[in-house]
XYZ file of C-alpha atoms in Angstrom:
725
model
C 2.960 28.454 -44.139
C 5.144 26.162 -42.127
C 6.643 29.173 -40.333
C 3.240 30.665 -39.625
C 1.957 27.325 -38.377
C 5.000 26.970 -36.169
C 4.543 30.474 -34.806
C 0.840 29.776 -34.200
C 1.743 26.555 -32.389
C 4.261 28.365 -30.242
C 1.750 31.061 -29.367
C -0.844 28.429 -28.479
C 1.664 26.633 -26.265
C 2.601 29.879 -24.564
C -1.001 30.877 -23.913
C -1.778 27.426 -22.561
C 1.324 27.516 -20.363
C 0.411 30.980 -19.061
C -3.103 29.841 -18.165
C -1.743 26.746 -16.429
C 0.745 28.795 -14.435
C -2.006 31.218 -13.413
C -4.254 28.307 -12.443
C -1.551 26.664 -10.318
C -0.686 29.996 -8.730
C -4.317 30.612 -7.788
C -4.662 27.064 -6.410
C -1.491 27.474 -4.353
C -2.666 30.830 -3.003
C -6.097 29.432 -2.095
C -4.498 26.513 -0.247
C -2.130 28.832 1.634
C -4.967 31.213 2.594
C -7.200 28.312 3.687
C -4.445 26.989 5.948
C -3.880 30.483 7.305
C -7.554 30.885 8.252
C -7.559 27.435 9.850
C -4.511 28.470 11.867
C -6.266 31.666 12.994
C -9.272 29.621 14.141
C -6.977 27.325 16.139
C -5.208 30.315 17.733
C -8.566 31.800 18.806
C -9.765 28.505 20.258
C -6.507 27.984 22.156
C -6.649 31.515 23.538
C -10.289 31.240 24.675
C -10.085 27.673 26.058
C -8.421 28.475 29.447
C -11.348 30.767 30.382
C -13.891 28.070 29.497
C -12.253 25.101 31.270
C -12.601 26.354 34.831
C -14.313 25.179 38.001
C -14.982 28.844 38.850
C -16.690 29.435 35.497
C -18.932 26.371 36.036
C -19.828 27.650 39.478
C -20.623 31.175 38.276
C -22.361 30.369 35.013
C -24.052 27.011 35.655
C -24.478 26.264 39.368
C -25.523 29.804 40.220
C -25.529 32.406 37.486
C -23.498 35.460 38.506
C -23.890 38.187 35.897
C -21.406 40.555 37.525
C -18.750 37.853 37.568
C -19.533 36.889 33.971
C -19.326 40.486 32.827
C -15.975 41.068 34.554
C -14.212 37.734 34.052
C -15.663 36.532 30.752
C -17.068 39.414 28.704
C -14.541 42.080 29.781
C -11.598 39.677 29.454
C -12.604 38.591 25.944
C -13.416 42.078 24.656
C -10.623 44.071 26.301
C -7.768 41.553 26.335
C -8.542 39.457 23.265
C -10.225 42.136 21.122
C -13.502 40.364 20.261
C -16.208 42.789 19.096
C -19.116 40.638 20.296
C -19.381 38.188 23.207
C -22.449 36.190 24.273
C -23.042 33.994 27.332
C -25.801 31.360 26.803
C -27.405 29.122 29.382
C -28.193 25.407 29.059
C -31.406 26.236 27.127
C -29.324 28.185 24.544
C -30.797 31.499 25.633
C -28.536 34.529 25.680
C -28.100 35.567 29.311
C -25.519 38.236 28.611
C -24.475 39.832 25.349
C -22.141 42.667 24.518
C -21.234 44.395 21.280
C -18.450 46.977 21.118
C -18.515 47.537 24.934
C -22.326 48.018 24.910
C -24.824 45.512 26.254
C -27.471 44.109 23.921
C -31.167 44.793 24.393
C -33.445 41.701 24.732
C -34.752 42.120 21.177
C -31.210 42.318 19.808
C -30.175 39.278 21.855
C -33.137 37.267 20.521
C -32.127 38.138 16.976
C -28.577 36.946 17.692
C -29.951 33.627 18.991
C -31.490 32.942 15.564
C -28.268 33.840 13.764
C -26.122 31.699 16.083
C -28.513 28.718 16.135
C -26.588 26.555 13.566
C -23.313 27.133 15.439
C -24.901 26.268 18.799
C -26.534 23.150 17.346
C -23.169 21.976 16.053
C -21.580 22.557 19.480
C -24.390 20.670 21.233
C -23.761 17.710 18.954
C -20.104 17.784 19.987
C -21.192 18.057 23.651
C -23.229 14.851 23.391
C -20.162 13.051 22.083
C -17.996 14.372 24.921
C -19.857 14.167 28.274
C -18.599 16.305 31.149
C -16.806 14.834 34.177
C -18.803 14.206 37.361
C -16.039 14.868 39.848
C -12.257 15.192 40.366
C -9.872 12.808 38.643
C -8.118 10.261 40.769
C -4.692 11.645 39.914
C -5.709 15.261 40.580
C -5.317 16.224 36.938
C -7.614 17.914 34.462
C -11.021 16.299 34.011
C -12.189 18.129 30.897
C -10.838 19.074 27.542
C -12.049 21.999 25.424
C -15.142 21.444 23.279
C -15.341 24.218 20.685
C -16.636 24.836 17.187
C -15.970 27.780 14.893
C -17.634 29.087 11.756
C -18.219 32.307 9.914
C -21.501 34.146 10.389
C -23.228 37.174 8.941
C -24.406 39.505 11.729
C -25.924 42.890 10.925
C -24.518 42.749 7.375
C -21.014 42.200 8.754
C -18.998 38.974 8.509
C -17.679 37.574 11.793
C -15.519 34.597 12.751
C -17.584 33.069 15.550
C -16.356 30.516 18.103
C -18.669 28.693 20.517
C -17.104 27.032 23.580
C -18.607 24.847 26.289
C -18.036 25.906 29.912
C -16.660 22.843 31.679
C -14.790 22.072 34.937
C -11.010 21.771 34.929
C -10.175 19.857 38.125
C -13.702 18.662 38.951
C -14.049 20.721 42.116
C -17.369 21.921 40.727
C -19.588 19.874 38.411
C -22.340 20.878 36.015
C -25.800 20.781 37.542
C -27.762 21.498 34.398
C -28.243 18.811 31.707
C -26.364 20.964 29.217
C -23.364 23.190 29.823
C -23.413 26.974 29.408
C -21.868 28.319 26.220
C -19.683 31.343 25.537
C -19.693 32.647 21.964
C -17.077 35.105 20.665
C -17.333 37.020 17.406
C -14.347 38.624 15.678
C -15.142 41.004 12.803
C -13.316 39.898 9.675
C -13.333 43.266 7.928
C -10.886 45.819 9.279
C -7.748 45.152 11.360
C -8.056 41.356 11.200
C -8.315 41.298 7.405
C -5.502 43.840 7.006
C -3.194 41.866 9.291
C -4.084 38.601 7.537
C -3.411 40.129 4.124
C -0.026 41.500 5.268
C 0.952 38.134 6.703
C 0.199 36.217 3.512
C 1.125 38.975 1.052
C -2.376 39.292 -0.427
C -2.964 42.300 -2.651
C -6.377 43.960 -2.722
C -7.806 41.568 -0.112
C -11.465 42.255 0.740
C -14.729 40.488 1.583
C -17.165 39.788 -1.238
C -20.938 39.455 -0.741
C -22.205 36.143 -2.060
C -24.942 37.767 -4.167
C -22.574 40.282 -5.821
C -21.033 39.881 -9.253
C -17.800 37.902 -9.470
C -14.871 40.265 -9.830
C -12.641 39.495 -12.760
C -8.994 38.854 -11.995
C -9.599 38.058 -8.287
C -9.053 34.743 -6.512
C -11.739 33.640 -4.040
C -12.036 31.488 -0.933
C -15.590 30.744 0.313
C -16.350 31.482 4.002
C -19.022 29.123 5.322
C -21.312 29.250 8.337
C -21.992 26.361 10.726
C -24.633 24.954 8.365
C -22.159 24.870 5.469
C -23.721 27.821 3.692
C -21.384 30.326 2.042
C -21.926 33.707 3.734
C -19.138 35.551 1.899
C -15.916 35.030 0.011
C -12.442 36.332 0.715
C -11.198 37.878 -2.547
C -7.696 39.001 -3.424
C -5.943 40.105 -6.566
C -4.288 37.148 -8.281
C -0.683 37.867 -9.287
C -1.164 36.217 -12.767
C 2.471 35.226 -13.296
C 1.512 33.479 -16.536
C -0.051 36.589 -18.001
C 2.961 38.636 -17.041
C 5.127 36.022 -18.656
C 3.077 36.102 -21.845
C 3.347 39.886 -22.105
C 7.082 39.730 -21.649
C 7.456 37.020 -24.236
C 5.532 38.777 -27.010
C 8.579 40.712 -28.200
C 10.883 37.694 -28.423
C 8.139 35.641 -30.081
C 7.788 38.232 -32.852
C 11.478 37.685 -33.545
C 10.886 34.052 -34.471
C 9.610 35.259 -37.871
C 13.256 35.887 -38.768
C 14.947 33.439 -36.458
C 12.634 30.568 -35.384
C 15.486 28.618 -33.943
C 16.617 31.574 -31.831
C 13.047 32.096 -30.596
C 12.838 28.439 -29.563
C 16.045 28.742 -27.550
C 14.826 31.939 -25.871
C 11.501 30.324 -25.043
C 13.151 27.308 -23.459
C 15.442 29.506 -21.423
C 12.598 31.730 -20.270
C 10.520 28.717 -19.298
C 13.353 27.370 -17.194
C 13.757 30.714 -15.399
C 10.044 30.819 -14.639
C 10.050 27.324 -13.219
C 13.001 28.194 -11.016
C 11.251 31.366 -9.884
C 8.131 29.450 -8.912
C 10.182 26.958 -6.943
C 12.059 29.769 -5.188
C 8.786 31.581 -4.426
C 7.281 28.467 -2.899
C 10.423 27.887 -0.873
C 10.308 31.463 0.441
C 6.646 31.151 1.388
C 7.301 27.887 3.210
C 10.266 29.417 5.002
C 8.215 32.414 6.160
C 5.438 30.149 7.416
C 7.831 28.031 9.491
C 10.404 30.555 10.734
C 10.425 33.502 13.124
C 10.568 36.844 11.356
C 12.775 38.502 14.014
C 15.504 35.887 14.523
C 15.165 33.685 11.436
C 15.005 30.645 13.744
C 12.311 27.984 13.401
C 9.034 29.177 14.938
C 6.671 27.322 17.270
C 4.966 25.523 14.367
C 8.200 24.032 13.051
C 9.427 23.367 16.595
C 6.312 21.315 17.356
C 6.716 19.411 14.087
C 10.370 18.586 14.817
C 9.432 17.575 18.347
C 6.670 15.313 17.052
C 9.033 13.698 14.572
C 11.682 13.163 17.252
C 9.213 11.471 19.607
C 7.751 9.305 16.839
C 11.281 8.213 15.907
C 12.132 7.031 19.425
C 10.976 3.464 18.701
C 13.712 3.203 16.045
C 16.458 4.327 18.428
C 17.869 2.990 21.644
C 18.690 6.322 23.222
C 16.358 9.076 24.423
C 15.723 12.612 23.232
C 15.448 15.852 25.200
C 13.288 18.957 25.093
C 14.802 22.127 26.585
C 12.744 25.224 27.387
C 14.755 28.467 27.648
C 13.602 31.768 29.141
C 15.628 34.958 29.539
C 15.909 36.333 33.065
C 14.499 39.837 33.649
C 13.934 40.495 29.948
C 11.016 42.808 30.766
C 13.454 45.231 32.409
C 15.179 45.768 29.046
C 11.888 46.691 27.357
C 10.872 48.945 30.240
C 14.240 50.700 30.429
C 15.379 50.937 26.805
C 12.232 50.339 24.746
C 10.891 47.513 22.596
C 13.434 48.126 19.824
C 16.197 47.291 22.300
C 14.243 44.215 23.369
C 14.024 43.057 19.739
C 17.762 43.644 19.314
C 18.470 41.540 22.395
C 16.223 38.726 21.136
C 18.046 38.702 17.774
C 21.471 38.504 19.400
C 20.351 35.783 21.819
C 18.948 33.814 18.877
C 22.319 34.104 17.100
C 24.174 32.880 20.187
C 21.880 29.914 20.724
C 22.030 28.926 17.049
C 25.846 29.130 17.104
C 26.167 26.534 19.892
C 23.546 24.074 18.610
C 24.915 21.107 16.695
C 23.656 18.506 14.256
C 20.554 16.742 15.530
C 19.538 19.787 17.601
C 16.805 22.244 16.605
C 16.674 25.643 18.320
C 13.483 27.673 17.863
C 11.986 30.907 19.096
C 8.622 30.113 20.634
C 7.536 33.705 21.282
C 8.568 36.695 23.419
C 11.804 35.793 25.208
C 11.075 32.055 25.108
C 13.201 29.631 23.113
C 13.156 25.861 22.785
C 15.587 23.146 21.723
C 14.894 19.604 20.528
C 17.942 17.330 20.855
C 17.838 13.720 19.643
C 19.837 10.573 20.396
C 21.326 11.382 23.816
C 21.139 10.336 27.455
C 20.718 12.325 30.697
C 24.406 13.269 30.755
C 24.213 14.469 27.153
C 21.097 16.528 27.922
C 22.917 18.147 30.858
C 25.847 19.009 28.572
C 23.455 20.647 26.083
C 21.818 22.656 28.889
C 25.202 23.823 30.221
C 26.250 24.794 26.698
C 23.096 26.883 26.257
C 23.520 28.617 29.634
C 27.149 29.379 28.871
C 26.123 30.918 25.533
C 23.643 33.183 27.317
C 25.982 34.339 30.067
C 28.413 37.165 29.743
C 28.388 40.674 28.270
C 26.537 41.424 25.048
C 27.323 44.460 22.914
C 24.070 46.330 22.282
C 23.256 49.632 20.598
C 22.428 51.095 24.022
C 25.602 49.750 25.657
C 26.915 46.532 27.143
C 24.189 44.321 28.611
C 24.645 41.250 30.778
C 22.062 38.605 30.022
C 21.304 35.275 31.656
C 18.650 32.641 31.299
C 17.043 29.607 32.859
C 16.613 26.200 31.229
C 14.091 23.442 31.875
C 14.982 19.957 30.595
C 12.829 16.875 30.085
C 14.319 13.583 28.896
C 11.962 11.345 26.880
C 13.000 7.727 26.424
C 11.580 5.140 23.995
C 9.372 3.775 26.759
C 7.782 7.225 27.229
C 7.071 7.997 23.576
C 3.340 7.694 24.290
C 3.264 11.037 26.158
C 3.322 12.978 22.888
C 4.861 16.270 21.850
C 2.499 18.588 23.748
C 3.084 16.824 27.083
C 6.858 16.758 26.547
C 6.862 20.515 25.922
C 4.672 21.097 28.996
C 7.049 19.115 31.206
C 9.973 21.176 29.940
C 8.027 24.318 30.931
C 7.431 22.851 34.417
C 11.159 22.211 34.806
C 11.859 25.761 33.578
C 9.500 27.143 36.239
C 11.439 25.233 38.913
C 14.791 26.511 37.571
C 13.570 30.137 37.744
C 12.120 29.632 41.229
C 15.440 28.217 42.487
C 17.371 31.341 41.605
C 17.533 31.695 37.800
C 20.661 31.324 35.700
C 20.532 27.536 36.014
C 18.994 24.436 34.480
C 16.706 21.871 36.039
C 15.515 18.417 34.928
C 11.821 17.536 35.077
C 10.690 15.248 37.881
C 7.218 13.921 38.585
C 7.266 15.626 41.972
C 7.623 19.014 40.239
C 4.346 18.524 38.420
C 2.553 17.685 41.633
C 4.205 20.608 43.430
C 3.261 23.022 40.649
C -0.353 21.859 40.700
C -0.401 22.183 44.497
C 1.034 25.700 44.230
C -1.568 26.664 41.623
C -4.286 25.335 43.932
C -2.824 27.285 46.870
C -2.777 30.457 44.721
C -6.478 30.026 43.998
C -7.165 29.374 47.686
C -5.301 32.560 48.633
C -7.213 34.515 46.001
C -10.474 33.199 47.473
C -9.275 33.900 51.034
C -8.626 37.552 50.188
C -11.968 37.801 48.435
C -13.863 36.172 51.316
C -11.973 37.907 54.136
C -10.352 34.685 55.406
C -6.957 36.382 55.839
C -7.016 37.914 59.308
C -4.841 40.360 61.221
C -3.265 39.719 64.602
C -1.412 42.299 66.661
C 1.766 41.942 68.738
C 1.924 44.352 71.691
C 4.815 46.819 72.072
C 5.692 47.937 75.628
C 7.610 50.747 77.325
C 9.993 50.606 80.279
C 7.097 50.079 82.711
C 5.732 47.179 80.595
C 2.743 49.290 79.532
C 1.374 48.636 76.052
C 2.150 51.704 73.934
C 1.611 50.220 70.497
C 0.901 47.132 68.453
C 2.261 45.757 65.177
C -0.272 44.416 62.654
C 0.651 40.986 61.241
C -1.254 39.043 58.559
C -2.287 35.447 59.320
C -3.971 32.813 57.122
C -5.518 29.544 58.271
C -6.140 27.292 55.287
C -9.336 25.193 55.631
C -7.464 21.916 55.003
C -3.749 22.706 55.392
C -4.033 24.629 58.624
C -1.960 27.711 59.399
C 0.143 28.930 56.459
C 3.138 30.981 57.690
C 3.448 34.565 56.397
C 6.861 33.871 54.870
C 5.067 31.354 52.627
C 1.833 33.062 51.584
C 3.132 36.646 51.260
C 5.794 35.706 48.631
C 3.101 33.559 47.005
C 0.866 36.625 46.710
C 3.697 38.568 45.056
C 4.414 35.756 42.575
C 0.786 35.344 41.447
C 0.011 39.057 41.121
C -1.899 39.467 44.397
C 0.620 41.686 46.181
C -1.318 44.890 45.512
C -4.599 43.317 46.593
C -2.947 41.804 49.697
C -1.325 45.125 50.656
C -4.586 47.054 50.265
C -6.433 44.366 52.254
C -3.988 44.535 55.194
C -3.950 48.345 55.179
C -7.745 48.571 55.254
C -8.112 46.044 58.095
C -5.373 47.681 60.171
C -6.850 51.163 59.664
C -10.304 49.919 60.674
C -8.932 48.204 63.799
C -6.943 51.309 64.791
C -10.259 53.055 65.461
C -10.759 50.687 68.439
C -7.664 51.910 70.305
C -7.516 55.663 70.711
C -4.032 56.751 71.769
C -2.425 53.391 70.903
C 0.011 53.481 67.988
C -0.598 50.821 65.319
C 2.396 49.712 63.256
C 1.751 48.504 59.710
C 4.407 46.817 57.584
C 4.706 48.298 54.077
C 6.501 46.191 51.476
C 9.119 47.399 49.018
C 6.689 46.900 46.118
C 4.024 48.994 47.824
C 6.378 51.884 48.518
C 7.704 51.941 44.954
C 4.343 51.520 43.230
C 2.998 54.674 41.603
C -0.215 55.773 43.280
C 0.515 54.138 46.665
C 0.270 57.397 48.622
C -2.987 58.323 46.870
C -4.404 54.882 47.618
C -3.441 55.234 51.288
C -5.067 58.668 51.452
C -8.253 57.214 49.993
C -8.294 54.453 52.640
C -7.828 57.064 55.367
C -10.884 58.936 54.058
C -12.965 55.766 53.791
C -12.130 54.397 57.255
C -11.807 57.654 59.198
C -8.510 56.491 60.741
C -6.080 59.022 62.241
C -2.676 58.992 60.443
C -0.968 60.358 63.577
C -1.908 57.136 65.347
C -0.281 55.004 62.623
C 3.348 54.001 62.077
C 4.448 52.681 58.693
C 7.254 50.151 59.142
C 9.562 49.956 56.116
C 12.883 48.299 55.336
C 15.826 49.954 53.614
C 14.855 48.146 50.381
C 11.840 50.477 50.098
C 14.229 53.448 49.912
C 17.027 51.861 47.910
C 17.708 52.952 44.332
C 14.671 55.208 43.843
C 16.311 58.630 44.374
C 13.862 61.502 44.212
C 10.904 59.138 43.968
C 11.578 57.712 47.429
C 12.096 61.189 48.916
C 8.811 62.414 47.460
C 6.903 59.391 48.793
C 8.375 59.729 52.295
C 7.752 63.494 52.399
C 4.092 63.068 51.402
C 3.570 60.384 54.060
C 5.080 62.632 56.751
C 2.889 65.542 55.623
C -0.176 63.306 56.013
C 0.829 62.649 59.641
C 2.231 59.106 59.531
C 5.191 58.096 61.667
C 7.961 56.257 59.812
C 9.821 53.337 61.346
C 12.959 51.786 59.809
C 12.462 48.066 60.421
C 15.208 45.405 60.800
C 17.798 48.118 61.497
C 21.394 46.967 61.184
C 20.769 44.154 58.719
C 21.072 46.190 55.514
C 24.340 47.635 54.365
C 23.006 51.185 54.034
C 20.809 51.618 57.102
C 23.016 54.324 58.642
C 22.753 56.501 55.542
C 18.954 56.183 55.470
C 18.381 57.491 58.994
C 20.460 60.530 57.999
C 18.812 61.140 54.613
C 15.174 60.423 55.461
C 12.884 61.741 58.248
C 12.705 58.497 60.221
C 10.954 58.631 63.637
C 12.026 55.278 65.089
C 14.410 52.432 64.381
C 13.683 48.820 65.317
C 16.716 46.751 66.223
C 16.645 43.461 64.316
C 16.058 40.291 66.325
C 19.405 38.874 65.097
C 21.147 41.372 67.425
C 18.728 40.822 70.312
C 18.826 37.008 70.426
C 22.528 36.695 71.507
C 22.215 39.211 74.358
C 23.498 37.686 77.588
C 25.723 35.241 75.671
C 27.640 37.457 73.233
C 29.441 40.596 74.340
C 29.859 41.791 70.753
C 26.095 41.786 70.203
C 25.620 43.792 73.398
C 28.181 46.326 72.162
C 26.442 46.622 68.792
C 23.026 47.181 70.407
C 24.501 49.785 72.761
C 26.048 51.603 69.784
C 22.702 51.609 67.965
C 20.951 53.052 71.024
C 23.562 55.805 71.394
C 23.248 56.615 67.693
C 19.453 56.861 67.992
C 19.767 59.238 70.957
C 22.244 61.400 69.059
C 19.765 61.700 66.178
C 16.764 62.223 68.517
C 15.150 58.968 67.388
C 13.212 56.506 69.497
C 14.447 52.928 69.401
C 12.670 49.611 69.922
C 14.023 46.054 70.153
C 12.336 43.195 68.292
C 12.216 39.535 69.210
C 12.687 39.908 72.995
C 12.122 36.440 74.463
C 13.869 36.317 77.864
C 13.990 38.425 81.010
C 17.782 38.564 80.663
C 17.490 40.174 77.246
C 14.928 42.625 78.631
C 17.136 43.684 81.536
C 20.218 44.132 79.329
C 18.212 46.281 76.923
C 16.957 48.455 79.773
C 20.488 48.858 81.102
C 21.699 49.896 77.656
C 18.879 52.439 77.387
C 16.453 50.668 75.048
C 13.187 50.752 76.992
C 10.681 49.921 74.248
C 10.428 46.306 73.175
C 8.221 43.662 71.620
C 8.500 39.907 71.531
C 7.174 36.633 72.873
C 8.366 37.560 76.379
C 5.380 39.884 76.503
C 2.933 38.347 74.062
C 2.733 36.560 70.722
C 0.571 38.158 68.015
C -3.050 38.029 69.231
C -6.468 38.938 67.769
C -7.815 42.466 68.041
C -10.353 41.299 70.643
C -7.502 40.138 72.893
C -5.904 43.603 72.611
C -9.268 45.065 73.689
C -9.282 42.810 76.749
C -5.652 43.642 77.551
C -6.350 47.392 77.477
C -9.507 46.924 79.534
C -7.355 45.309 82.267
C -5.025 48.295 82.446
C -2.834 47.724 79.428
C 0.125 46.391 81.343
C 1.968 43.111 80.641
C 4.049 41.495 83.355
C 6.597 39.099 81.825
C 6.720 35.620 83.384
C 9.618 34.765 85.627
C 10.853 32.068 83.215
C 9.333 32.765 79.768
C 9.143 30.040 77.147
C 11.046 30.556 73.906
C 9.071 31.832 71.006
């Protein structure tokens, strides 16, 4: 009896222990899944926020509703780039002005039905709007005037469960203010079932994850997490198969427990040992889950979440220390070229090896993390400016040099942005410290890459000014504010035989912006293609005014090497009716360098279309002589650096004479650029270079001035004593 009672007691203890383990496991899983969903909501809100906090969005959705703009810049961006299945734009009266589901617009009746479904979410957002009034104008310091106001909840739409996020449209810098009493709203809806649920389940190792209708029977053996709408009502539950470690334990223990009939003492020892192993397994499982949540899967380094936590802790601990701490932002130079050339697997291999190098040079008190893509970050505590510089140099040195890769030896480099945060600046917080490090990183990359740069207040102001100038240039291209001027080209008798088209931009407040400033700016902010097409179209249209006058158009290296450039040019010729035989495309040797057959094919197609080809800035590049032999060039333009010393430098005169003789030998015409004095003009004529352009004859002038010049006979008589350009 005593043995049976003991066995019964042991079985009862085991069953109770198994149930407790299962209960704790389910509770842990529910907590982990709840945090994961909250993280997904935060990621969606952060991704959507930049589109909502925008002066342009306020202007287009509130001041004057522009459906085409909303469809292209809000709906298309959110559906195509972010993957939302449904997007709605609501006005200040909470009426749906524009709705789209799976790339199809919604009929009025469908939109009205969505308004009813989304009403609790909108009401919750309006309550948040009343607590956070919008700014009425720009901030005094030129910074942001609004912060995101967003709410998220689950909703049941057409028998499908969606994660919906409603965001207020508000100004960012206060250049445009809301005119309506209430701001417009943009609502996004991401379907939970399908790819999202599969990816979520893979991330958190959930077996049998699926959505469960609220009115359906509870499924035995499944854990549940309720999904609530904006009114707090449960619209569905997320169910997954519970691992039941306790039940598995109980089944495994049944055999040993039966042995206690003969050896109760032995069974007790086995039970104690098994219990200890289970406890250790649970601890190890929790440790693994925590590690996966806080570390990057590719490199094993801390991820952005842990980086931000360490950064927050370091800043909060500044008041207990006398010395400062530093945040370093690291970005690999030209990493995209590795992916494009060798594939994403090679890119992942490079990221892993870079992570190993950075981790190997970081010391105690320093946390290195992978923040995403080819971006890394370091938090270093208890140092001064000199110490931060030493850390930055150590990181750059680790990045430099050859790296053995599966596809061969690769030379990698990086740029580092550094911000030093002292105890007196602890109030700025972790997010601002990280942002300043990014600003310093941007400056380091703009100054030539492969270097580090400390944050300065002037950088922030310069970056904001550059961002504003980018937007102004974007608007100038859209509104036609970038104009073309033309510099005449003359022959030996000073008759105008051609013009060169040159882009000019007069900023409404900053005045004339030089081309060497706004053209690189267009390339940096992704406007180079739009700028090139704009200049080509305007020049082709203006060429129709001057029959028989050749119009030279500069074509950049990026344009020449971009796939589809020749087709785009052919389309513009058809649209404008311009004559290709009247047009000369001026290119530099960089447009032909390193592209092999691709460059030959492009040049051949342009010649077949009738364009003349001019090799600009001849003599500056190291390979110019080979290009006039390999490619069907019609004319070479002598660079102004050779023309300027004429009359003062015999060597320059000899070089120009050699270029002219070479052009004659190859049956090419030759033109001199940058002619500014009569002496230069006479020397060029004596050498045999009759065609010229420069300020001696005329600066770049509007098309109307060219009309007037041709109407007066088309001849330019240089002044006796011309002013310098």
